[in-house]
Coordinates of C-alpha atoms in Angstrom, one line a residue:
X267 CA -0.3 32.1 9.2
X268 CA -1.5 35.5 8.0
X269 CA -1.8 38.2 10.7
X270 CA -3.2 41.8 10.5
X271 CA -2.0 44.3 13.0
X272 CA -4.7 46.9 13.5
X273 CA -6.0 49.6 15.8
X274 CA -7.9 52.9 15.1
X275 CA -5.4 54.6 17.3
X276 CA -1.9 55.6 16.2
X277 CA 1.2 55.4 18.3
X278 CA 0.3 52.0 19.8
X279 CA 3.4 50.3 18.3
X280 CA 1.7 48.4 15.5
X281 CA 5.0 48.5 13.5
X282 CA 6.9 47.2 16.5
X283 CA 4.5 44.3 16.7
X284 CA 4.7 43.6 13.0
X285 CA 8.4 44.0 12.6
X286 CA 9.9 42.8 15.9
X287 CA 7.3 40.5 17.5
X288 CA 5.9 38.7 14.4
X289 CA 8.4 38.9 11.5
X290 CA 11.3 37.1 13.2
X291 CA 9.0 34.3 14.4
X292 CA 7.0 33.7 11.2
X293 CA 9.7 32.5 8.9
X294 CA 9.7 34.1 5.5
X295 CA 6.4 36.0 6.0
X296 CA 6.2 39.2 3.9
X297 CA 5.2 42.5 5.6
X298 CA 2.6 44.5 3.8
X299 CA 2.5 48.1 5.2
X300 CA -1.0 49.6 4.6
X301 CA -0.2 53.3 5.2
X302 CA -0.3 56.8 3.9
X303 CA 1.2 58.9 6.7
X304 CA 2.7 56.4 9.2
X305 CA 6.4 55.6 9.1
X306 CA 5.9 51.8 8.6
X307 CA 8.2 48.9 9.3
X308 CA 10.8 50.0 6.7
X309 CA 11.9 52.6 9.3
X310 CA 13.1 49.7 11.5
X311 CA 15.3 48.2 8.8
X312 CA 12.8 45.8 7.4
X313 CA 11.7 45.1 3.9
X314 CA 8.0 45.9 3.3
X315 CA 5.6 46.2 0.5
X316 CA 3.6 49.4 0.8
X317 CA 0.0 50.1 -0.3
X318 CA -3.0 52.2 0.8
X319 CA -6.1 50.9 2.4
X320 CA -8.1 51.7 -0.7
X321 CA -6.1 49.0 -2.5
X322 CA -7.7 46.3 -0.3
X323 CA -8.7 44.2 -3.3
X324 CA -5.1 44.1 -4.6
X325 CA -3.9 43.1 -1.2
X326 CA -6.3 40.2 -0.9
X327 CA -5.2 39.0 -4.4
X328 CA -1.6 39.0 -3.2
X329 CA -2.4 37.3 0.1
X330 CA -4.4 34.4 -1.4
X331 CA -1.4 32.3 -2.7
X332 CA 0.8 33.0 0.4
X333 CA 1.2 30.7 3.3
X334 CA 2.2 33.5 5.7
X335 CA 2.1 37.3 5.7
X336 CA 2.0 40.3 8.1
X337 CA -0.3 43.2 7.4
X338 CA 0.6 46.4 9.3
X339 CA -2.5 48.6 8.9
X340 CA -1.7 52.3 9.7
X341 CA -4.3 54.2 11.7
X342 CA -5.0 56.5 8.9
X343 CA -6.1 53.6 6.7
X344 CA -8.1 51.5 9.1
X345 CA -11.5 52.8 8.1
X346 CA -10.9 52.2 4.4
X347 CA -9.4 48.8 5.1
X348 CA -12.4 47.6 7.2
X349 CA -15.0 49.2 4.9
X350 CA -13.5 47.4 1.9
X351 CA -13.2 44.2 3.9
X352 CA -17.0 44.4 4.4
X353 CA -17.5 44.9 0.6
X354 CA -15.4 41.9 -0.2
X355 CA -17.7 39.5 1.5
X356 CA -15.8 36.8 3.4
X357 CA -12.4 38.3 2.7
X358 CA -11.7 38.3 6.4
X359 CA -11.2 34.6 6.1
X360 CA -7.9 35.3 4.4
X361 CA -6.6 36.4 7.8
X362 CA -5.8 33.9 10.5
X363 CA -5.5 36.5 13.3
X364 CA -6.1 40.2 13.9
X365 CA -3.6 41.4 16.5
X366 CA -4.8 44.6 18.3
X367 CA -1.9 46.4 20.2
X368 CA -2.9 48.7 23.0
X369 CA -1.2 51.1 25.4
X370 CA -2.5 52.4 28.7
X371 CA -3.8 55.9 27.7
X372 CA -7.6 56.0 28.2
X373 CA -8.4 57.3 24.7
X374 CA -6.4 54.5 23.1
X375 CA -8.2 51.9 25.2
X376 CA -11.5 53.4 24.0
X377 CA -10.3 53.3 20.4
X378 CA -9.2 49.7 21.0
X379 CA -12.8 48.7 22.1
X380 CA -14.1 50.4 18.9
X381 CA -11.6 48.5 16.8
X382 CA -12.6 45.1 18.4
X383 CA -16.3 46.0 17.9
X384 CA -15.7 46.9 14.2
X385 CA -13.9 43.5 13.7
X386 CA -16.9 41.7 15.4
X387 CA -19.4 43.4 13.0
X388 CA -17.5 41.9 10.1
X389 CA -18.2 38.4 11.5
X390 CA -14.6 37.8 12.7
X391 CA -14.5 35.0 15.3
X392 CA -13.4 35.8 18.9
X393 CA -10.5 33.3 18.7
X394 CA -9.0 35.3 15.8
X395 CA -8.9 38.7 17.6
X396 CA -5.8 38.8 19.9
X397 CA -5.0 41.8 22.2
X398 CA -1.3 42.6 23.0
X399 CA -0.3 45.1 25.7
X400 CA 2.5 47.4 24.4
X401 CA 5.0 49.8 25.9
X402 CA 4.2 48.6 29.4
X403 CA 6.4 49.3 32.4
X404 CA 7.7 46.3 34.4
X405 CA 5.9 47.3 37.6
X406 CA 2.5 48.0 36.0
X407 CA -0.5 45.7 36.6
X408 CA -2.6 44.8 33.5
X409 CA -5.7 44.6 35.7
X410 CA -5.2 48.1 37.1
X411 CA -3.9 49.9 34.0
X412 CA -6.3 48.3 31.5
X413 CA -9.4 47.8 33.7
X414 CA -11.9 48.7 31.0
X415 CA -10.4 46.2 28.5
X416 CA -10.2 43.4 31.1
X417 CA -13.8 44.1 32.1
X418 CA -14.9 44.2 28.4
X419 CA -13.1 40.9 27.7
X420 CA -14.8 39.2 30.7
X421 CA -18.3 40.6 29.9
X422 CA -18.4 40.4 26.2
X423 CA -16.0 37.6 25.4
X424 CA -15.4 39.2 22.0
X425 CA -11.7 38.6 21.8
X426 CA -8.8 36.8 23.3
X427 CA -6.9 38.6 26.2
X428 CA -3.9 36.9 27.7
X429 CA -2.7 38.9 30.8
X430 CA 0.9 37.8 30.0
X431 CA 0.8 39.1 26.4
X432 CA 2.8 42.2 27.5
X433 CA 5.5 43.9 25.4
X434 CA 7.6 45.9 28.0
X435 CA 8.9 49.3 27.3
X436 CA 12.5 49.1 26.1
X437 CA 14.6 51.9 24.6
X438 CA 16.1 49.5 22.1
X439 CA 13.1 50.1 19.7
X440 CA 13.9 53.8 19.4
X441 CA 17.6 53.2 19.1
X442 CA 17.0 50.7 16.3
X443 CA 15.4 53.5 14.2
X444 CA 18.5 55.6 14.7
X445 CA 20.8 52.9 13.3
X446 CA 18.4 51.6 10.7
X447 CA 18.6 48.0 11.9
X448 CA 16.0 45.4 13.0
X449 CA 16.1 43.6 16.4
X450 CA 17.0 40.5 14.5
X451 CA 20.0 42.2 12.9
X452 CA 21.3 43.1 16.4
X453 CA 20.7 39.7 18.1
X454 CA 22.3 37.9 15.1
X455 CA 25.4 40.1 15.2
X456 CA 28.3 38.0 16.5
X457 CA 30.8 40.8 16.6
X458 CA 32.7 41.2 19.9
X459 CA 32.3 44.9 20.2
X460 CA 34.0 45.0 23.6
X461 CA 37.2 43.5 22.1
X462 CA 36.8 45.9 19.1
X463 CA 36.5 48.8 21.6
X464 CA 39.8 47.9 23.2
X465 CA 41.5 48.1 19.8
X466 CA 39.7 51.1 18.5
X467 CA 42.0 53.9 17.3
X468 CA 39.6 56.9 17.0
X469 CA 36.8 58.4 19.0
X470 CA 34.1 57.6 16.3
X471 CA 34.9 53.9 16.3
X472 CA 34.9 53.8 20.1
X473 CA 31.5 55.5 20.2
X474 CA 30.2 53.0 17.7
X475 CA 31.4 50.1 19.7
X476 CA 29.9 51.4 23.0
X477 CA 26.6 52.0 21.2
X478 CA 26.6 48.5 19.8
X479 CA 27.4 46.9 23.2
X480 CA 24.5 48.7 24.8
X481 CA 22.2 47.9 21.9
X482 CA 23.0 44.2 22.1
X483 CA 22.3 44.1 25.8
X484 CA 19.0 45.8 25.4
X485 CA 18.1 43.6 22.4
X486 CA 18.7 40.4 24.4
X487 CA 16.2 41.5 27.0
X488 CA 13.6 42.7 24.4
X489 CA 14.0 39.5 22.3
X490 CA 13.3 37.2 25.3
X491 CA 10.2 39.3 26.2
X492 CA 9.0 39.0 22.6
X493 CA 9.6 35.2 22.6
X494 CA 7.4 34.9 25.7
X495 CA 4.7 37.1 24.2
X496 CA 4.5 35.2 20.9
X497 CA 4.3 31.9 22.8
X498 CA 1.4 33.2 25.0
X499 CA -0.5 34.7 22.1
X500 CA -0.3 31.8 19.6
X501 CA 0.1 28.7 21.7

């Protein structure tokens, strides 16, 4: 499975989707970070290959022999990426899905509609375009907060919208950047930090143990949420 994560808007959590939602659930899929100014998935402790949107031809050449890949398209490169996809006629067929993350800000929702329309113009099938709601609060209603997108999906039927494809806000994602680890690193860590805390001799070690206990608790919740979202989106 080859998945592009894309939106004209920045700050919608494309890198969270690529690195934390998709990567741990797609085996050995390589991440390609198409960026010039965004931080990219490497900031989350993940190995990525970086290139600019203008290198689209080289990207397609690398994708063709692969069984799975994740393409994280930075907002500053979306226009070049889509323009060159149009020039390389039929190149969109190298991608199985285009995942479009969205947050509730009205401008972002408008940019999201424009992103979906741009994908449509390239001849990309509805079933390949998947919306994912990101940074949502637990008590928010998709129907209320994303009324324009829900209405667009019902009227135009240009993309797949699952109302349960919601990545909830969780401070673990910001904390991961601070420690340079991925969500997978934290959930796979079998260290008993509570026991280590009881034996810690200095304040720095105690602080580290407390931080890791808290991180692991947050990570379990986030990971369960991402499991549910992945199943809903790709079932």
